[in-house]
PDB file of C-alpha atoms and ligand atoms in Angstrom:
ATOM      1  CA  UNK L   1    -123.754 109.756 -49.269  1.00 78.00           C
ATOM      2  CA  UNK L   2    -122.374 112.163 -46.632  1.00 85.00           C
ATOM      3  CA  UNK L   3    -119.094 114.061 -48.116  1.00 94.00           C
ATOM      4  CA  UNK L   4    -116.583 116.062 -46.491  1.00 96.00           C
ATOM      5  CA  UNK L   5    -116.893 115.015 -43.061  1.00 95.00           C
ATOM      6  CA  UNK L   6    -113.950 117.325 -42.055  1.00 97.00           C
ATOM      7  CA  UNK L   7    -115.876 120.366 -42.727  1.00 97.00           C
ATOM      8  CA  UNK L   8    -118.835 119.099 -40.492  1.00 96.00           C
ATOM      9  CA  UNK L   9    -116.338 118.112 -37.408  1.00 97.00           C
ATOM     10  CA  UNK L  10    -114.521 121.679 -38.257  1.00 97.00           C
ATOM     11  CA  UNK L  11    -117.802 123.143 -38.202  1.00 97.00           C
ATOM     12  CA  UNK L  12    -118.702 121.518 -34.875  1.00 97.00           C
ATOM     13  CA  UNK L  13    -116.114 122.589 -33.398  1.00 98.00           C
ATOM     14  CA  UNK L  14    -116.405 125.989 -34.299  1.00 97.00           C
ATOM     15  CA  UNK L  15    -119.870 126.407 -33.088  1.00 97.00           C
ATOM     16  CA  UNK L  16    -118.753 124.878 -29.839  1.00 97.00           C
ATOM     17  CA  UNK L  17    -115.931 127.189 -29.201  1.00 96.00           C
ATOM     18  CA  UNK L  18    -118.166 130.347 -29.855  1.00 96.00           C
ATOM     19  CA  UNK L  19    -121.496 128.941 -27.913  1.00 95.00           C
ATOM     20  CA  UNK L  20    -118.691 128.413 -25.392  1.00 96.00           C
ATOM     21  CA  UNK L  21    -117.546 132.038 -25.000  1.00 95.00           C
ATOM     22  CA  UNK L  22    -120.774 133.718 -25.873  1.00 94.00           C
ATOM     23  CA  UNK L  23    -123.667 131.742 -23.944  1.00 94.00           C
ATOM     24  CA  UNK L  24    -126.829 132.391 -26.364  1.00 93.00           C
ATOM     25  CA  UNK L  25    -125.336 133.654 -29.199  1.00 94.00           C
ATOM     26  CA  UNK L  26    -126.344 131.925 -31.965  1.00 94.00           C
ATOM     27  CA  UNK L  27    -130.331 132.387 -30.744  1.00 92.00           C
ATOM     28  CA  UNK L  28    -129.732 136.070 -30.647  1.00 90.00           C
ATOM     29  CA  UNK L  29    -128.560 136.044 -34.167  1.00 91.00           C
ATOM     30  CA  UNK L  30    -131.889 134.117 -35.213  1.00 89.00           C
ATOM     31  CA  UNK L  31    -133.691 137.077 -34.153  1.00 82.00           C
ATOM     32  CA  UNK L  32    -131.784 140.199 -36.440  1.00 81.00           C
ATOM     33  CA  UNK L  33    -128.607 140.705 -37.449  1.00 84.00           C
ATOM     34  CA  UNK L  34    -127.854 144.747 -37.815  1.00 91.00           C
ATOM     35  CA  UNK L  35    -124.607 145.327 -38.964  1.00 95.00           C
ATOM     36  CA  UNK L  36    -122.893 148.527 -39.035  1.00 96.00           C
ATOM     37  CA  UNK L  37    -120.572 148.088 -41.977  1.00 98.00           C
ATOM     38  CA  UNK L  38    -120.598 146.387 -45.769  1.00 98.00           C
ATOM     39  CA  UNK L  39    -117.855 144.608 -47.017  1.00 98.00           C
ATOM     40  CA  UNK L  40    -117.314 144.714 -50.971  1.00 98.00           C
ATOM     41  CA  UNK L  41    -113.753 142.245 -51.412  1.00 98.00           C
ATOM     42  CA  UNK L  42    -112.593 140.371 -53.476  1.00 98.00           C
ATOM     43  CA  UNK L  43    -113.528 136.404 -53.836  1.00 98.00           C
ATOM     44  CA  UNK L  44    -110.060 135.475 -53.130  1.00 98.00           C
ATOM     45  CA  UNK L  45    -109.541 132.941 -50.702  1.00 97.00           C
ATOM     46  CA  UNK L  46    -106.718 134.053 -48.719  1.00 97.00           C
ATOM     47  CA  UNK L  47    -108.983 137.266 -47.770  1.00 98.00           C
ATOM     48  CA  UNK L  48    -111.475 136.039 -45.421  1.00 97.00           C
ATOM     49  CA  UNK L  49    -113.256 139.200 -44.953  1.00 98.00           C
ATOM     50  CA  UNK L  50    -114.594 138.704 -41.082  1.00 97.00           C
ATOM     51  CA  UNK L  51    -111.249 137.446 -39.910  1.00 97.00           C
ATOM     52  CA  UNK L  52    -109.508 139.865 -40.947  1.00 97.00           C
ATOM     53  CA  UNK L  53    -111.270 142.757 -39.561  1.00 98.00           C
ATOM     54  CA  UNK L  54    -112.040 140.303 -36.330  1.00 97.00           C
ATOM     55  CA  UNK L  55    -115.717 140.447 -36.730  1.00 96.00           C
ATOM     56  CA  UNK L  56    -118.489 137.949 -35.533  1.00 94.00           C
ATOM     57  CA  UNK L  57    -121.053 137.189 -37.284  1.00 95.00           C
ATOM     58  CA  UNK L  58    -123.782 139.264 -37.594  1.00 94.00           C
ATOM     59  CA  UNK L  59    -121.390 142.385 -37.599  1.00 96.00           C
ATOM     60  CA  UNK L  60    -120.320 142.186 -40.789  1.00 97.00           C
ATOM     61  CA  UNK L  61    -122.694 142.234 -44.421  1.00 98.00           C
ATOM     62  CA  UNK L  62    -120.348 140.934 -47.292  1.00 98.00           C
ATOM     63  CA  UNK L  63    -120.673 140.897 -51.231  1.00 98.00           C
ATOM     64  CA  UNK L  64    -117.403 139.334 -52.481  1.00 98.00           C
ATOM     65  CA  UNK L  65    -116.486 138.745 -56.395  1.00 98.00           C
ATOM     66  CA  UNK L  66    -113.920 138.566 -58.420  1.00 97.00           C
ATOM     67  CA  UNK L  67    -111.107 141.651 -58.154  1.00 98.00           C
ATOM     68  CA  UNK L  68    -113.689 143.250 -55.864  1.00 98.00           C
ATOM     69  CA  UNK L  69    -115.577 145.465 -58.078  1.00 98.00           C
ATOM     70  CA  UNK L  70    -119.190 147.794 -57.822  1.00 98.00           C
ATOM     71  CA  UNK L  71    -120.763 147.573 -61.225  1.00 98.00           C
ATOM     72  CA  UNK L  72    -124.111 149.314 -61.591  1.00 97.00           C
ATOM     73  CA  UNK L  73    -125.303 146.536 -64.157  1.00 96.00           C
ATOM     74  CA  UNK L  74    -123.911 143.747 -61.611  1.00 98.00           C
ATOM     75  CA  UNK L  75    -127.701 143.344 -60.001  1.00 98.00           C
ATOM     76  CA  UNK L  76    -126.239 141.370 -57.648  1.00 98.00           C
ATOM     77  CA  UNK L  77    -123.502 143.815 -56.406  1.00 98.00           C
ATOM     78  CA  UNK L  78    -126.306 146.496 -56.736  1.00 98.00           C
ATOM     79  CA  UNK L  79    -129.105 144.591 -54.611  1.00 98.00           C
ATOM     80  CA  UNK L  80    -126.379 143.902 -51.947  1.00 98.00           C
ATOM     81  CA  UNK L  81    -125.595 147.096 -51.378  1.00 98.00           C
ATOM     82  CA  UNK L  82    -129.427 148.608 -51.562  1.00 98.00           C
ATOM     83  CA  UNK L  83    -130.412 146.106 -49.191  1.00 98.00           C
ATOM     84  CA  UNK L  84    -127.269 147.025 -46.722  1.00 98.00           C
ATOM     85  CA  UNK L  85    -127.898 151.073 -47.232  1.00 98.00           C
ATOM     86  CA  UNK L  86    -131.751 150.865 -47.242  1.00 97.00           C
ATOM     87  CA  UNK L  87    -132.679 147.836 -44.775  1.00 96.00           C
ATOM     88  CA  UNK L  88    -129.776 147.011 -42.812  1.00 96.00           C
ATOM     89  CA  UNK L  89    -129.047 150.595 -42.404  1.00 97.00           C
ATOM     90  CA  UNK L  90    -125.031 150.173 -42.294  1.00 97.00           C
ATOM     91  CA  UNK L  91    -123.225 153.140 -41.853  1.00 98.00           C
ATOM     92  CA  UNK L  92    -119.737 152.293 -43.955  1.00 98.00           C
ATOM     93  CA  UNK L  93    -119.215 150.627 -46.924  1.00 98.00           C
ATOM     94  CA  UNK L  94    -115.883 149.026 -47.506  1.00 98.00           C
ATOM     95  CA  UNK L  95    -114.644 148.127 -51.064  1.00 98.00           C
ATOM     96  CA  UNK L  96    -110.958 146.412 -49.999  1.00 98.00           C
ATOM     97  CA  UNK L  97    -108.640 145.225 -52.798  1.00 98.00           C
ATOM     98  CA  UNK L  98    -105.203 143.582 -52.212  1.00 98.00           C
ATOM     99  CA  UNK L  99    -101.789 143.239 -53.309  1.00 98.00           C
ATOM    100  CA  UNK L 100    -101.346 140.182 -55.943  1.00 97.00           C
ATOM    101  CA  UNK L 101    -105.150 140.076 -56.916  1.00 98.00           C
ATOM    102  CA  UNK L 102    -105.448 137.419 -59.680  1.00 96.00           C
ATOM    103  CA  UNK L 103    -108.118 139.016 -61.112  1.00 95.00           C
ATOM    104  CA  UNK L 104    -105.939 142.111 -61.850  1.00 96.00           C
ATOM    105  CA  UNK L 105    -103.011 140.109 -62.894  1.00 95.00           C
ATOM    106  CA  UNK L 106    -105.350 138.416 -65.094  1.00 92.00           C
ATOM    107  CA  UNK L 107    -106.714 141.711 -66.807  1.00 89.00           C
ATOM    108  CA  UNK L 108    -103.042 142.808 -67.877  1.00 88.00           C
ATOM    109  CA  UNK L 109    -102.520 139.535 -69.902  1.00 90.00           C
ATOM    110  CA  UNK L 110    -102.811 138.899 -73.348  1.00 89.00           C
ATOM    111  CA  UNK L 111    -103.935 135.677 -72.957  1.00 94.00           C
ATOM    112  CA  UNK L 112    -107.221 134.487 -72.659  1.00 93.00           C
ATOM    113  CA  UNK L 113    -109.041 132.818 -69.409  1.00 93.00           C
ATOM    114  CA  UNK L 114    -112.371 132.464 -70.621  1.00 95.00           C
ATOM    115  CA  UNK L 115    -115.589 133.886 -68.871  1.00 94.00           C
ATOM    116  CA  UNK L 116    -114.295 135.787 -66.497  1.00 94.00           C
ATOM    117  CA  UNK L 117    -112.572 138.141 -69.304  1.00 94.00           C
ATOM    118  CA  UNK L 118    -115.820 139.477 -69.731  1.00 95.00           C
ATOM    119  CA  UNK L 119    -115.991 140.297 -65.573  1.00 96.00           C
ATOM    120  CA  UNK L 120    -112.682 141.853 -66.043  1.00 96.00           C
ATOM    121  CA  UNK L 121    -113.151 144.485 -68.448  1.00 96.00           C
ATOM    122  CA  UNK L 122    -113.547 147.306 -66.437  1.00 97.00           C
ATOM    123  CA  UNK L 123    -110.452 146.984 -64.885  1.00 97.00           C
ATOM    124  CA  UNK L 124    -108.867 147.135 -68.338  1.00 95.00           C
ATOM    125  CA  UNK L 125    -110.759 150.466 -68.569  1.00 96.00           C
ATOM    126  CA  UNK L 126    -109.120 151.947 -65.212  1.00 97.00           C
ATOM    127  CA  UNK L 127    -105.283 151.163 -66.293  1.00 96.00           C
ATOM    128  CA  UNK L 128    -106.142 152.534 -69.866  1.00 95.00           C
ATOM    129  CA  UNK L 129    -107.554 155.743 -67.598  1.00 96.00           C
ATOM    130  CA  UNK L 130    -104.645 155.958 -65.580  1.00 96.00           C
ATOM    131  CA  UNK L 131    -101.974 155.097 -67.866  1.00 95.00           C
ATOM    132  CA  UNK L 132     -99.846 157.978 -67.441  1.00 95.00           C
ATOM    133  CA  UNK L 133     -99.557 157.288 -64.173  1.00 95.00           C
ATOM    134  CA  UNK L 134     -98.991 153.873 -64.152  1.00 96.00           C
ATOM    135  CA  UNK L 135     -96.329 154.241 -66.996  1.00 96.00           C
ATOM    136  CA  UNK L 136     -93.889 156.530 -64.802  1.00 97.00           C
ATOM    137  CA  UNK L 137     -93.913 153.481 -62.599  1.00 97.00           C
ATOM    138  CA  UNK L 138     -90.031 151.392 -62.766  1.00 96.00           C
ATOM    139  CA  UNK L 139     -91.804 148.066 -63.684  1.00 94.00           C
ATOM    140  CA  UNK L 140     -94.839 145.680 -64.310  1.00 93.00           C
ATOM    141  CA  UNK L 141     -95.209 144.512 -60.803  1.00 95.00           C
ATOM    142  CA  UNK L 142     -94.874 148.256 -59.251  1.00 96.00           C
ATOM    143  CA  UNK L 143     -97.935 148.744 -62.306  1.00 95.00           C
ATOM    144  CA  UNK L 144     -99.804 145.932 -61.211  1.00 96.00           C
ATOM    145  CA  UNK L 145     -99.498 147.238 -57.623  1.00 96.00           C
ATOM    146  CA  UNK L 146    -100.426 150.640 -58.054  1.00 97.00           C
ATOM    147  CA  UNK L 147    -103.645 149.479 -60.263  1.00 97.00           C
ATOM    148  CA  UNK L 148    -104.327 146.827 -57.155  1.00 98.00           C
ATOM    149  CA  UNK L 149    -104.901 150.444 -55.365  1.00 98.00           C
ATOM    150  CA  UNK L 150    -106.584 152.346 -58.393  1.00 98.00           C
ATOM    151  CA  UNK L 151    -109.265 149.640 -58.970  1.00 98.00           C
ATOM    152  CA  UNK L 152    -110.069 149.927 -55.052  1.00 98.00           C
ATOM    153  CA  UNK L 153    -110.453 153.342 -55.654  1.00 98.00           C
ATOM    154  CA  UNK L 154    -112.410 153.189 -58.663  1.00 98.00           C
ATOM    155  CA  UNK L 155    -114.830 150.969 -57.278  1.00 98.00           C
ATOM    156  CA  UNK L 156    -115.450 153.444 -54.041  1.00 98.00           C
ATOM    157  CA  UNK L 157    -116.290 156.019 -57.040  1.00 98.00           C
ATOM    158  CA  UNK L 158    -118.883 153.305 -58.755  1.00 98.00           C
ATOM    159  CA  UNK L 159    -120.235 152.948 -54.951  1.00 98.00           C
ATOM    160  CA  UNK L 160    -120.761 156.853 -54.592  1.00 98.00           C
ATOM    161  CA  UNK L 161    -122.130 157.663 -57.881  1.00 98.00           C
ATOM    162  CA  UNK L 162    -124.841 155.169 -57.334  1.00 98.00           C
ATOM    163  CA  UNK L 163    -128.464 156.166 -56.673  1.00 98.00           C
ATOM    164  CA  UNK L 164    -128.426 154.006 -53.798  1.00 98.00           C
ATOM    165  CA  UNK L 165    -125.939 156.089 -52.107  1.00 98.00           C
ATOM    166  CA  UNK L 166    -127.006 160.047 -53.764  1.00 98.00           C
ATOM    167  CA  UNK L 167    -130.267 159.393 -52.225  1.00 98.00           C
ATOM    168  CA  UNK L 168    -129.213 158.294 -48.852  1.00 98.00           C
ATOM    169  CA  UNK L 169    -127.000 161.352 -48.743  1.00 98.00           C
ATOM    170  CA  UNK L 170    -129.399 163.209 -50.022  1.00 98.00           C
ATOM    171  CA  UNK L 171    -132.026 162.354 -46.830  1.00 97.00           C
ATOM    172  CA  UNK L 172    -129.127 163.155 -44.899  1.00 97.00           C
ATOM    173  CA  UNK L 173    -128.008 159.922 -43.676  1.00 97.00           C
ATOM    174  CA  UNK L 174    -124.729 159.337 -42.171  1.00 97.00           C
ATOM    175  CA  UNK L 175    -122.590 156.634 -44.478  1.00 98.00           C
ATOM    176  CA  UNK L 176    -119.133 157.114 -45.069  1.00 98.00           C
ATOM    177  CA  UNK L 177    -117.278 154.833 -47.921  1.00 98.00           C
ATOM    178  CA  UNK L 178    -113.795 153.427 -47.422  1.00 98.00           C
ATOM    179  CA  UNK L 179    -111.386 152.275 -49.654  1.00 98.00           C
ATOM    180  CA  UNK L 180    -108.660 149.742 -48.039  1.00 98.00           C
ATOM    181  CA  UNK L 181    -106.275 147.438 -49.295  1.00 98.00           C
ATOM    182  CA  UNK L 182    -104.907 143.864 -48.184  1.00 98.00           C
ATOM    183  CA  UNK L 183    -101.361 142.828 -47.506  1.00 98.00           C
ATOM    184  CA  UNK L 184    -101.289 138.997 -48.449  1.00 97.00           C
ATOM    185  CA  UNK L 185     -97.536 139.104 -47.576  1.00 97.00           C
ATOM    186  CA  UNK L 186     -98.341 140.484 -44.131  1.00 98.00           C
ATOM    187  CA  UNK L 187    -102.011 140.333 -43.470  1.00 98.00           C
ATOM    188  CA  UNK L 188    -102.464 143.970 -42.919  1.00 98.00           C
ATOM    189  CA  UNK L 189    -104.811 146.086 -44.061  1.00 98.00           C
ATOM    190  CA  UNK L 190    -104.266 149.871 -45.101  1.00 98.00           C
ATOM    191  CA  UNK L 191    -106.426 152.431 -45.665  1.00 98.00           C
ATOM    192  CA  UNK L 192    -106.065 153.922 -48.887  1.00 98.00           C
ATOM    193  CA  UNK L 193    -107.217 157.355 -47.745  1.00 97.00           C
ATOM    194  CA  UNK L 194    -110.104 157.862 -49.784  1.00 98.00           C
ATOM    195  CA  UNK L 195    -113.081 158.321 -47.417  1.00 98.00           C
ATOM    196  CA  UNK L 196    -116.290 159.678 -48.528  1.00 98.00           C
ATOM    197  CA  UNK L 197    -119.329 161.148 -46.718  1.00 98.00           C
ATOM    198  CA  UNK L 198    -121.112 163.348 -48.912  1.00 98.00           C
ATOM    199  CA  UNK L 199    -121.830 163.762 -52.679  1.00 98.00           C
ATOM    200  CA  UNK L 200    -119.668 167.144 -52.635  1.00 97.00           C
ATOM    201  CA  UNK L 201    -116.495 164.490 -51.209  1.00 98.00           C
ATOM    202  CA  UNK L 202    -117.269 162.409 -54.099  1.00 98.00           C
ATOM    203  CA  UNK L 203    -116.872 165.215 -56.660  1.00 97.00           C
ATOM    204  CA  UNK L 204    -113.605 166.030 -55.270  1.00 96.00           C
ATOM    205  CA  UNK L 205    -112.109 162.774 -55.261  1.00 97.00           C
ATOM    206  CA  UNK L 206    -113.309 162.238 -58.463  1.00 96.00           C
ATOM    207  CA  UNK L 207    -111.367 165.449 -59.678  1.00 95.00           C
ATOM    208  CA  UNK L 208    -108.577 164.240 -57.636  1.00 93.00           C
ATOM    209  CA  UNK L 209    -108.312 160.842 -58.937  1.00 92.00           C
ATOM    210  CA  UNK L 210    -108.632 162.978 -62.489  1.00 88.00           C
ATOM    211  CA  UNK L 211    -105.958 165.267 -61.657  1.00 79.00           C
ATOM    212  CA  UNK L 212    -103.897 162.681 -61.043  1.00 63.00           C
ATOM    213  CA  UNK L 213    -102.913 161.978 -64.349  1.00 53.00           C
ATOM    214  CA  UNK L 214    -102.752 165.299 -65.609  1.00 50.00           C
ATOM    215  CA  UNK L 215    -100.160 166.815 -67.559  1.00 49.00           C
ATOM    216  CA  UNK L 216     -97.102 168.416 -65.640  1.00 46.00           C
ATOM    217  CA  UNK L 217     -98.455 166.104 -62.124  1.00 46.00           C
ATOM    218  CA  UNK L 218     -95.024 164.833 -60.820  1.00 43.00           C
TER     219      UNK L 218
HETATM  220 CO1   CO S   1    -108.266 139.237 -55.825  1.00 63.41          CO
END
């Protein structure tokens, strides 16, 4: 029994439209794709990661879970990522959070959601880190804001300390990590400022993101 006929006709459509605009372009595609950038978001439906950067595909290679996070004992997350450095050859990785992440909200609550819990924990881990901070904050939704922003940067951190990426700095290769955030309210993206090209960049954000919370930091 055919199901969801919509989706077909949508999808129709929407191979139409591009076949339309871009003679050949789906036979190219068969061929390679070589993107230049990786996309680590979260699985969040109103953050379509292509759309919102305006990318075809074939541009860009995306690993999406829940709250967006890098785990070194998430094989998954890892083989995406060795496949994008090593094969693909990208040249940026992107970890982008946004504002009202459920998986976020979901880490702050005391009550339980099953499963994913477990999948959550680290982010429990990063507001315990950055507590300080996120306690001189006026309220629970400036809290759950600012963490939106830490757990994107945390998550550029897990990228960097990775063997994947020491090694590829360490030939010399040219990959620079990003960490951005998502507006749901206004669809914009904005960078977080936390760009990465080198092991020695790492080490200082990491001291930075340390220093942070230190005592006397206004
Ligand atoms: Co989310």
């Amino acid at each position: 029994m055919k199901t969801l006929p919509h989706l077909f006709s949508n999808n129709k459509a929407w191979a139409d439209k591009i076949r339309a605009s871009i003679p050949g372009f789906f036979e190219q595609l068969t061929s390679q794709q070589a993107p230049r950038y990786l996309w680590i978001g979260c699985s969040d439906s109103r953050v379509p990661a292509n759309e919102i950067v305006g990318l075809l595909p074939g541009e860009l290679f995306v690993h999406r879970n829940v709250a967006n996070l890098a785990l070194h004992t998430d094989m998954n997350c890892m083989s995406v990522l060795q496949y994008a450095v090593e094969i693909l050859g990208i040249h940026h990785v992107i970890v982008c959070g946004h504002y009202g992440c459920g998986g976020i909200k979901a880490a702050l609550e005391r009550k339980p959601h099953g499963l994913v819990d477990n999948w959550l924990r680290p982010i429990r881990d990063i507001r315990q880190k950055h507590l300080a901070e996120l306690n001189r904050l006026p309220d629970e939704d400036a809290q759950r804001h600012r963490l939106c922003e830490l757990n994107v940067i945390e998550q550029v951190v897990n990228v960097g300390n990775t063997t994947i990426l020491q090694n590829a700095w360490d030939r010399g290769e040219e990959i620079i990590l990003h960490g951005w955030i998502y507006d749901l309210a206004d669809g914009l993206l904005k960078d977080l400022d936390v760009s990465v090209r080198s092991a020695p960049q790492l080490e200082s954000l990491k001291n930075k993101l340390s220093g942070m919370d230190s005592p006397g930091n206004p």
